[in-house]
Amino acid sequence: MSVDTFTIPVQRVEKSRISEVDFDNLQFGKTFSDHMFVVDYKDGVWQDPQVLPYGNMSLSPATSSLHYGQALFEGMKAYKDANGDLLLFRPLANLKRLNSSAERLCMPELPEELFMQGLEQLLRLDAAWVPSKAGSSLYIRPLMFATDDFIGVRPSLTYRFLIIAGPVGKYYDVPVKVAVEPNYVRSAEGGAGYAKAAGNYAAALLPTRKMQEKGYDQLIWTDAKEHKYVEESGTMNVMFVIDDVLITPSLSTSILHGVTRDSVLQVAKDLGYKVEERKVAVEEVIEAHKAGKLQEAFGTGTAAIISQIALIHYNGQDYELPPVEGRKVSNQVAIELDKIRTGQAPDKHNWVYKVSL
Ligand SMILES: *Cc1c(COP(=O)(O)O)cnc(C)c1O
């Protein structure tokens, strides 16, 4: 164990809210644990890290992130294993992405010690909030935003970084109907699509709602130039199994670099499957379906891990996929990944991080 290079002051809640929570009926994103980690950036340094009771903040109406969108977030999970240990899955991969998002949005990077110590301090304090039921976890939401009270257009000089967390139940994983988006784009090459920028989500809401009004759950984003190549599915990376090969669009500046994407590809390789990262044309997927070779399609992301696709809509046609039960690659990878995450399978890639309680 390393010695703390700094200690983070803690202000505890007077009374925990945990007894008010119905852990059997958790709605994603609605319940938050007792505390939050807060640290502010000022005069070129991160200062005054604290763990405080979860609660409201007071902001100036001129807070620059509200106007110009210097805001980013992350998403990760903590699990409890059979021994009651608290496990994180690849937290440093999330930090790395947080810092690459920060760089793209002209925001300061966060040092590893600050991130990990803030996170661990919060988790130690709110350990009781990590559910132990299979499939449940504590969803962790780091976020950073610009705090200058100034509406001139320039990078803010001050920022706030926070970590909030809340228990989530097993993801309600009904296979989704997706439609290929022919007009709108989520992001373009050279844009900020690879960053977890708050604004990317805002711009995706309208196209998503329009597609949902047509009866589909999510859309498949295509490239900004030609609407010819697959990018992502909703807020998840997307993968296909064609002729026993796991295929996914290669990473670019327009695609979010998903930690789950990377983990699924690695586990699939470990299990002996052939994996290809390359451009995937929508036509290729449709042609494979017509030839009876499209065996699986699914999204990957921290919230659902794997979200099965039941149907793909393209050019006025619905293409139904084979039943989920028979999907060998995604089902096997999902089980293996779950075992690694919860400490039931060997952690060959050093992905599991045990929080010292
Ligand atoms: C967060 C996110 C993902 C998934 O990333 P994970 O690290 O696997 O959770 C995929 N696409 C978009 C647009 C995202 O914001």
Tab-separated table of C-alpha atoms and ligand atoms in Angstrom:
chain	number	residue	atom	x	y	z
A	1	MET	CA	0.000	0.000	0.000
A	2	SER	CA	1.259	3.440	-0.826
A	3	VAL	CA	1.116	6.163	1.747
A	4	ASP	CA	-1.380	8.921	0.939
A	5	THR	CA	0.436	11.865	-0.564
A	6	PHE	CA	-2.318	14.082	0.757
A	7	THR	CA	-5.351	13.514	2.873
A	8	ILE	CA	-8.755	14.570	1.755
A	9	PRO	CA	-10.878	16.276	4.409
A	10	VAL	CA	-14.271	14.684	4.872
A	11	GLN	CA	-17.483	16.296	5.983
A	12	ARG	CA	-19.887	13.489	6.814
A	13	VAL	CA	-23.659	13.551	6.530
A	14	GLU	CA	-25.410	13.802	9.880
A	15	LYS	CA	-27.734	11.010	8.959
A	16	SER	CA	-27.425	8.580	6.046
A	17	ARG	CA	-30.304	8.428	3.537
A	18	ILE	CA	-29.619	4.761	2.773
A	19	SER	CA	-32.588	3.407	4.763
A	20	GLU	CA	-34.953	5.369	2.474
A	21	VAL	CA	-33.718	3.541	-0.623
A	22	ASP	CA	-35.600	0.601	-2.116
A	23	PHE	CA	-32.679	-1.417	-3.491
A	24	ASP	CA	-35.069	-3.793	-5.289
A	25	ASN	CA	-36.559	-1.017	-7.419
A	26	LEU	CA	-33.730	1.217	-8.477
A	27	GLN	CA	-34.242	3.535	-11.407
A	28	PHE	CA	-31.018	4.408	-13.215
A	29	GLY	CA	-29.753	7.896	-12.431
A	30	LYS	CA	-32.240	8.849	-9.724
A	31	THR	CA	-30.666	7.742	-6.470
A	32	PHE	CA	-27.388	9.160	-5.197
A	33	SER	CA	-25.219	8.069	-2.318
A	34	ASP	CA	-24.610	10.196	0.791
A	35	HIS	CA	-21.420	11.905	-0.294
A	36	MET	CA	-19.611	13.462	-3.246
A	37	PHE	CA	-16.004	14.290	-4.040
A	38	VAL	CA	-15.310	17.891	-5.039
A	39	VAL	CA	-12.116	19.644	-6.120
A	40	ASP	CA	-11.657	23.051	-7.722
A	41	TYR	CA	-9.133	24.288	-10.264
A	42	LYS	CA	-7.901	27.812	-9.730
A	43	ASP	CA	-4.666	29.734	-10.422
A	44	GLY	CA	-3.424	26.837	-12.514
A	45	VAL	CA	-3.710	24.149	-9.812
A	46	TRP	CA	-6.280	21.740	-8.449
A	47	GLN	CA	-6.947	22.735	-4.851
A	48	ASP	CA	-9.005	22.017	-1.732
A	49	PRO	CA	-10.149	18.477	-2.493
A	50	GLN	CA	-13.016	17.554	-0.181
A	51	VAL	CA	-15.617	14.888	0.372
A	52	LEU	CA	-18.918	16.560	1.188
A	53	PRO	CA	-22.531	15.541	1.732
A	54	TYR	CA	-24.203	15.094	-1.682
A	55	GLY	CA	-26.094	18.287	-2.336
A	56	ASN	CA	-26.841	21.328	-4.439
A	57	MET	CA	-24.273	23.859	-5.564
A	58	SER	CA	-24.732	27.538	-6.034
A	59	LEU	CA	-23.674	28.941	-9.421
A	60	SER	CA	-23.526	32.343	-11.066
A	61	PRO	CA	-25.893	32.758	-14.053
A	62	ALA	CA	-22.758	33.684	-16.002
A	63	THR	CA	-21.063	30.326	-15.291
A	64	SER	CA	-19.269	29.797	-18.581
A	65	SER	CA	-19.996	26.074	-19.023
A	66	LEU	CA	-23.719	26.875	-19.100
A	67	HIS	CA	-23.087	29.111	-22.102
A	68	TYR	CA	-20.276	27.517	-24.065
A	69	GLY	CA	-20.353	23.921	-22.979
A	70	GLN	CA	-16.953	23.240	-21.450
A	71	ALA	CA	-18.341	20.216	-19.636
A	72	LEU	CA	-17.453	16.541	-19.692
A	73	PHE	CA	-18.261	13.390	-17.784
A	74	GLU	CA	-17.308	9.765	-17.273
A	75	GLY	CA	-19.206	6.618	-16.373
A	76	MET	CA	-17.892	3.629	-14.435
A	77	LYS	CA	-19.049	1.044	-11.920
A	78	ALA	CA	-18.041	-0.442	-8.559
A	79	TYR	CA	-19.016	-3.984	-7.599
A	80	LYS	CA	-19.022	-5.992	-4.406
A	81	ASP	CA	-17.573	-9.493	-4.654
A	82	ALA	CA	-18.456	-12.564	-2.608
A	83	ASN	CA	-15.977	-11.524	0.141
A	84	GLY	CA	-17.520	-8.080	0.425
A	85	ASP	CA	-14.528	-6.485	-1.284
A	86	LEU	CA	-15.124	-3.430	-3.397
A	87	LEU	CA	-13.968	-3.795	-6.991
A	88	LEU	CA	-13.562	-1.228	-9.738
A	89	PHE	CA	-13.232	-2.151	-13.402
A	90	ARG	CA	-10.384	-0.414	-15.272
A	91	PRO	CA	-10.655	2.937	-13.428
A	92	LEU	CA	-7.445	4.218	-14.996
A	93	ALA	CA	-8.901	3.687	-18.476
A	94	ASN	CA	-11.694	6.062	-17.468
A	95	LEU	CA	-9.195	8.576	-16.120
A	96	LYS	CA	-7.201	8.385	-19.337
A	97	ARG	CA	-10.323	9.088	-21.375
A	98	LEU	CA	-11.375	11.856	-18.982
A	99	ASN	CA	-8.055	13.545	-19.604
A	100	SER	CA	-8.255	13.094	-23.355
A	101	SER	CA	-11.763	14.640	-23.265
A	102	ALA	CA	-10.391	17.470	-21.102
A	103	GLU	CA	-7.605	18.146	-23.577
A	104	ARG	CA	-10.045	18.296	-26.503
A	105	LEU	CA	-12.306	20.736	-24.638
A	106	CYS	CA	-9.367	22.893	-23.545
A	107	MET	CA	-9.839	21.951	-19.892
A	108	PRO	CA	-7.125	21.046	-17.367
A	109	GLU	CA	-6.095	17.435	-16.877
A	110	LEU	CA	-6.689	15.714	-13.571
A	111	PRO	CA	-3.726	14.008	-11.878
A	112	GLU	CA	-4.038	10.280	-11.221
A	113	GLU	CA	-3.485	10.564	-7.431
A	114	LEU	CA	-6.256	13.110	-7.087
A	115	PHE	CA	-8.705	11.052	-9.129
A	116	MET	CA	-7.922	7.748	-7.413
A	117	GLN	CA	-7.731	9.120	-3.886
A	118	GLY	CA	-10.939	11.113	-4.293
A	119	LEU	CA	-12.671	8.082	-5.746
A	120	GLU	CA	-11.433	5.708	-3.062
A	121	GLN	CA	-12.204	8.086	-0.230
A	122	LEU	CA	-15.759	8.485	-1.525
A	123	LEU	CA	-16.168	4.719	-1.969
A	124	ARG	CA	-14.833	3.956	1.503
A	125	LEU	CA	-17.327	6.361	3.003
A	126	ASP	CA	-20.271	5.174	0.887
A	127	ALA	CA	-19.307	1.477	0.720
A	128	ALA	CA	-22.697	0.477	2.125
A	129	TRP	CA	-24.275	1.950	-1.036
A	130	VAL	CA	-22.614	-0.626	-3.295
A	131	PRO	CA	-25.284	-3.299	-3.818
A	132	SER	CA	-24.233	-6.927	-3.507
A	133	LYS	CA	-27.045	-8.472	-5.555
A	134	ALA	CA	-25.900	-10.078	-8.835
A	135	GLY	CA	-26.149	-7.617	-11.701
A	136	SER	CA	-26.340	-4.599	-9.367
A	137	SER	CA	-23.554	-2.103	-8.881
A	138	LEU	CA	-22.704	1.408	-7.821
A	139	TYR	CA	-22.693	3.636	-10.892
A	140	ILE	CA	-19.978	6.266	-10.604
A	141	ARG	CA	-20.259	9.563	-12.447
A	142	PRO	CA	-17.164	11.786	-12.522
A	143	LEU	CA	-17.759	15.187	-14.146
A	144	MET	CA	-15.908	18.411	-14.821
A	145	PHE	CA	-17.197	21.815	-15.864
A	146	ALA	CA	-15.988	25.378	-16.336
A	147	THR	CA	-16.870	27.725	-13.481
A	148	ASP	CA	-15.720	31.216	-14.514
A	149	ASP	CA	-18.546	33.743	-14.068
A	150	PHE	CA	-17.670	35.349	-17.365
A	151	ILE	CA	-19.472	35.187	-20.703
A	152	GLY	CA	-16.607	36.251	-22.920
A	153	VAL	CA	-15.652	33.401	-25.248
A	154	ARG	CA	-12.391	31.885	-24.092
A	155	PRO	CA	-11.360	28.818	-22.137
A	156	SER	CA	-12.431	29.220	-18.523
A	157	LEU	CA	-9.689	29.828	-15.968
A	158	THR	CA	-11.503	27.896	-13.227
A	159	TYR	CA	-13.130	24.461	-13.157
A	160	ARG	CA	-14.862	22.100	-10.764
A	161	PHE	CA	-14.396	18.337	-10.798
A	162	LEU	CA	-16.830	16.112	-8.925
A	163	ILE	CA	-17.536	12.447	-8.410
A	164	ILE	CA	-21.076	11.458	-7.569
A	165	ALA	CA	-22.370	7.881	-7.349
A	166	GLY	CA	-25.597	5.959	-7.070
A	167	PRO	CA	-26.731	2.320	-6.836
A	168	VAL	CA	-28.163	0.738	-9.981
A	169	GLY	CA	-29.997	-2.546	-10.449
A	170	LYS	CA	-29.586	-5.095	-13.195
A	171	TYR	CA	-29.911	-3.373	-16.561
A	172	TYR	CA	-33.313	-4.022	-18.123
A	173	ASP	CA	-31.943	-5.644	-21.235
A	174	VAL	CA	-34.692	-6.123	-23.770
A	175	PRO	CA	-33.169	-6.415	-27.277
A	176	VAL	CA	-33.515	-3.061	-29.035
A	177	LYS	CA	-34.788	-2.027	-32.438
A	178	VAL	CA	-32.348	0.317	-34.132
A	179	ALA	CA	-32.619	2.389	-37.292
A	180	VAL	CA	-29.783	3.631	-39.483
A	181	GLU	CA	-29.738	7.446	-39.383
A	182	PRO	CA	-29.662	8.835	-42.934
A	183	ASN	CA	-29.435	12.595	-42.211
A	184	TYR	CA	-28.277	13.696	-38.780
A	185	VAL	CA	-24.743	13.119	-37.524
A	186	ARG	CA	-23.493	12.648	-33.962
A	187	SER	CA	-19.994	13.818	-34.766
A	188	ALA	CA	-17.589	14.287	-37.647
A	189	GLU	CA	-13.928	13.421	-38.117
A	190	GLY	CA	-11.921	16.188	-36.497
A	191	GLY	CA	-14.772	17.014	-34.106
A	192	ALA	CA	-15.140	16.032	-30.459
A	193	GLY	CA	-16.992	12.741	-30.912
A	194	TYR	CA	-14.233	10.766	-29.200
A	195	ALA	CA	-14.566	12.931	-26.079
A	196	LYS	CA	-17.255	12.378	-23.465
A	197	ALA	CA	-18.389	15.958	-23.935
A	198	ALA	CA	-21.770	16.950	-22.500
A	199	GLY	CA	-22.612	18.772	-25.746
A	200	ASN	CA	-22.365	15.585	-27.826
A	201	TYR	CA	-25.332	14.271	-25.891
A	202	ALA	CA	-27.395	17.439	-26.310
A	203	ALA	CA	-26.965	17.305	-30.095
A	204	ALA	CA	-28.031	13.642	-30.187
A	205	LEU	CA	-31.326	14.097	-28.367
A	206	LEU	CA	-33.462	15.429	-31.218
A	207	PRO	CA	-32.442	12.844	-33.847
A	208	THR	CA	-32.958	10.111	-31.243
A	209	ARG	CA	-36.417	11.376	-30.304
A	210	LYS	CA	-37.436	11.602	-33.963
A	211	MET	CA	-36.345	8.017	-34.533
A	212	GLN	CA	-38.215	6.911	-31.419
A	213	GLU	CA	-41.362	8.589	-32.742
A	214	LYS	CA	-41.047	6.265	-35.746
A	215	GLY	CA	-41.054	3.265	-33.425
A	216	TYR	CA	-37.339	2.502	-33.000
A	217	ASP	CA	-35.474	2.508	-29.687
A	218	GLN	CA	-32.156	3.848	-30.875
A	219	LEU	CA	-30.372	4.904	-33.979
A	220	ILE	CA	-27.230	3.754	-35.701
A	221	TRP	CA	-25.086	6.790	-36.389
A	222	THR	CA	-23.324	6.886	-39.733
A	223	ASP	CA	-20.298	8.855	-40.901
A	224	ALA	CA	-20.744	12.593	-41.459
A	225	LYS	CA	-19.430	12.621	-45.033
A	226	GLU	CA	-21.435	9.948	-46.811
A	227	HIS	CA	-23.768	8.307	-44.250
A	228	LYS	CA	-22.293	5.110	-45.579
A	229	TYR	CA	-20.272	3.687	-42.689
A	230	VAL	CA	-21.461	2.625	-39.248
A	231	GLU	CA	-20.203	4.728	-36.331
A	232	GLU	CA	-22.036	3.889	-33.097
A	233	SER	CA	-25.428	2.794	-31.835
A	234	GLY	CA	-27.037	5.492	-29.700
A	235	THR	CA	-24.650	6.103	-26.806
A	236	MET	CA	-22.883	2.777	-27.234
A	237	ASN	CA	-20.198	1.385	-29.499
A	238	VAL	CA	-21.543	-1.176	-31.929
A	239	MET	CA	-20.400	-4.634	-33.005
A	240	PHE	CA	-21.519	-7.263	-35.483
A	241	VAL	CA	-20.804	-10.945	-35.914
A	242	ILE	CA	-20.688	-11.847	-39.599
A	243	ASP	CA	-19.640	-15.334	-40.642
A	244	ASP	CA	-18.227	-16.027	-37.144
A	245	VAL	CA	-16.023	-12.891	-37.171
A	246	LEU	CA	-16.548	-10.122	-34.602
A	247	ILE	CA	-16.461	-6.833	-36.509
A	248	THR	CA	-16.538	-3.278	-35.168
A	249	PRO	CA	-15.785	0.177	-36.614
A	250	SER	CA	-12.171	1.155	-35.957
A	251	LEU	CA	-11.555	4.068	-33.590
A	252	SER	CA	-11.363	7.576	-35.001
A	253	THR	CA	-11.890	11.134	-33.766
A	254	SER	CA	-15.638	10.705	-34.342
A	255	ILE	CA	-16.068	7.524	-32.297
A	256	LEU	CA	-16.090	7.338	-28.516
A	257	HIS	CA	-13.269	5.137	-27.296
A	258	GLY	CA	-15.354	2.825	-25.125
A	259	VAL	CA	-13.731	0.915	-22.281
A	260	THR	CA	-16.360	-1.804	-22.722
A	261	ARG	CA	-15.622	-1.904	-26.478
A	262	ASP	CA	-11.953	-2.487	-25.763
A	263	SER	CA	-12.699	-5.104	-23.076
A	264	VAL	CA	-15.170	-7.020	-25.260
A	265	LEU	CA	-12.677	-7.161	-28.148
A	266	GLN	CA	-9.915	-8.404	-25.841
A	267	VAL	CA	-12.080	-11.064	-24.182
A	268	ALA	CA	-13.358	-12.232	-27.587
A	269	LYS	CA	-9.733	-12.629	-28.752
A	270	ASP	CA	-8.870	-14.456	-25.523
A	271	LEU	CA	-11.771	-16.832	-26.177
A	272	GLY	CA	-10.336	-17.567	-29.621
A	273	TYR	CA	-12.683	-15.535	-31.801
A	274	LYS	CA	-11.515	-13.663	-34.859
A	275	VAL	CA	-11.815	-9.901	-34.356
A	276	GLU	CA	-11.690	-7.134	-36.960
A	277	GLU	CA	-11.528	-3.382	-36.306
A	278	ARG	CA	-12.146	-1.596	-39.580
A	279	LYS	CA	-14.612	0.518	-41.511
A	280	VAL	CA	-17.998	-1.204	-41.565
A	281	ALA	CA	-20.313	-0.153	-44.399
A	282	VAL	CA	-24.046	-0.259	-43.654
A	283	GLU	CA	-24.475	-2.061	-46.998
A	284	GLU	CA	-22.055	-4.770	-45.861
A	285	VAL	CA	-24.178	-5.455	-42.781
A	286	ILE	CA	-27.392	-5.521	-44.824
A	287	GLU	CA	-25.861	-7.751	-47.502
A	288	ALA	CA	-24.615	-10.122	-44.799
A	289	HIS	CA	-28.139	-10.241	-43.400
A	290	LYS	CA	-29.592	-11.040	-46.837
A	291	ALA	CA	-27.043	-13.833	-47.255
A	292	GLY	CA	-27.946	-15.249	-43.824
A	293	LYS	CA	-24.491	-14.426	-42.456
A	294	LEU	CA	-25.339	-11.695	-39.943
A	295	GLN	CA	-25.384	-13.723	-36.732
A	296	GLU	CA	-25.237	-10.990	-34.075
A	297	ALA	CA	-25.438	-7.231	-33.569
A	298	PHE	CA	-25.061	-5.453	-30.247
A	299	GLY	CA	-24.040	-2.253	-28.514
A	300	THR	CA	-21.361	-2.041	-25.797
A	301	GLY	CA	-21.141	0.420	-22.884
A	302	THR	CA	-20.699	0.612	-19.132
A	303	ALA	CA	-24.403	0.901	-18.297
A	304	ALA	CA	-25.650	-2.256	-20.053
A	305	ILE	CA	-22.257	-3.863	-20.905
A	306	ILE	CA	-23.858	-5.625	-23.895
A	307	SER	CA	-27.159	-4.478	-25.335
A	308	GLN	CA	-28.532	-6.860	-27.966
A	309	ILE	CA	-30.000	-5.524	-31.199
A	310	ALA	CA	-33.200	-7.271	-32.297
A	311	LEU	CA	-33.788	-5.458	-35.563
A	312	ILE	CA	-32.060	-3.024	-37.905
A	313	HIS	CA	-34.089	-0.586	-39.999
A	314	TYR	CA	-32.434	0.657	-43.187
A	315	ASN	CA	-33.789	2.304	-46.307
A	316	GLY	CA	-37.462	1.577	-45.573
A	317	GLN	CA	-36.858	-2.060	-44.613
A	318	ASP	CA	-36.782	-3.844	-41.253
A	319	TYR	CA	-34.139	-6.564	-40.966
A	320	GLU	CA	-34.762	-8.917	-38.069
A	321	LEU	CA	-31.828	-10.617	-36.397
A	322	PRO	CA	-31.558	-14.188	-35.088
A	323	PRO	CA	-32.839	-14.842	-31.535
A	324	VAL	CA	-30.614	-13.615	-28.705
A	325	GLU	CA	-30.336	-17.075	-27.087
A	326	GLY	CA	-28.287	-18.410	-29.995
A	327	ARG	CA	-25.792	-15.555	-30.090
A	328	LYS	CA	-22.628	-17.417	-29.198
A	329	VAL	CA	-20.003	-14.655	-29.254
A	330	SER	CA	-21.798	-11.909	-27.313
A	331	ASN	CA	-23.318	-14.280	-24.770
A	332	GLN	CA	-20.019	-15.992	-24.079
A	333	VAL	CA	-18.094	-12.713	-23.881
A	334	ALA	CA	-20.740	-11.201	-21.568
A	335	ILE	CA	-20.476	-14.124	-19.147
A	336	GLU	CA	-16.681	-14.105	-19.181
A	337	LEU	CA	-16.503	-10.341	-18.685
A	338	ASP	CA	-18.921	-10.543	-15.778
A	339	LYS	CA	-16.772	-13.224	-14.148
A	340	ILE	CA	-13.622	-11.144	-14.527
A	341	ARG	CA	-15.358	-8.024	-13.221
A	342	THR	CA	-16.664	-9.730	-10.127
A	343	GLY	CA	-13.460	-11.600	-9.376
A	344	GLN	CA	-14.713	-15.068	-10.375
A	345	ALA	CA	-12.323	-15.526	-13.294
A	346	PRO	CA	-8.568	-14.867	-13.562
A	347	ASP	CA	-7.790	-11.222	-14.260
A	348	LYS	CA	-5.144	-11.719	-16.956
A	349	HIS	CA	-5.125	-8.115	-18.088
A	350	ASN	CA	-5.038	-6.478	-14.663
A	351	TRP	CA	-8.430	-4.858	-15.126
A	352	VAL	CA	-9.821	-5.299	-11.634
A	353	TYR	CA	-8.870	-2.753	-9.011
A	354	LYS	CA	-9.585	-3.558	-5.386
A	355	VAL	CA	-10.486	-0.571	-3.221
A	356	SER	CA	-8.878	-0.796	0.222
A	357	LEU	CA	-11.643	-0.312	2.765
B	1	LIG	C1	-19.675	6.397	-22.871
B	1	LIG	C2	-19.962	6.107	-24.320
B	1	LIG	C3	-19.748	4.843	-24.891
B	1	LIG	C4	-19.337	3.637	-24.095
B	1	LIG	O1	-18.137	3.789	-23.414
B	1	LIG	P1	-17.790	2.820	-22.182
B	1	LIG	O2	-16.456	3.279	-21.740
B	1	LIG	O3	-17.789	1.458	-22.709
B	1	LIG	O4	-18.867	3.044	-21.173
B	1	LIG	C5	-19.968	4.688	-26.251
B	1	LIG	N1	-20.402	5.708	-27.014
B	1	LIG	C6	-20.638	6.935	-26.501
B	1	LIG	C7	-21.102	8.016	-27.396
B	1	LIG	C8	-20.435	7.163	-25.140
B	1	LIG	O5	-20.666	8.379	-24.639
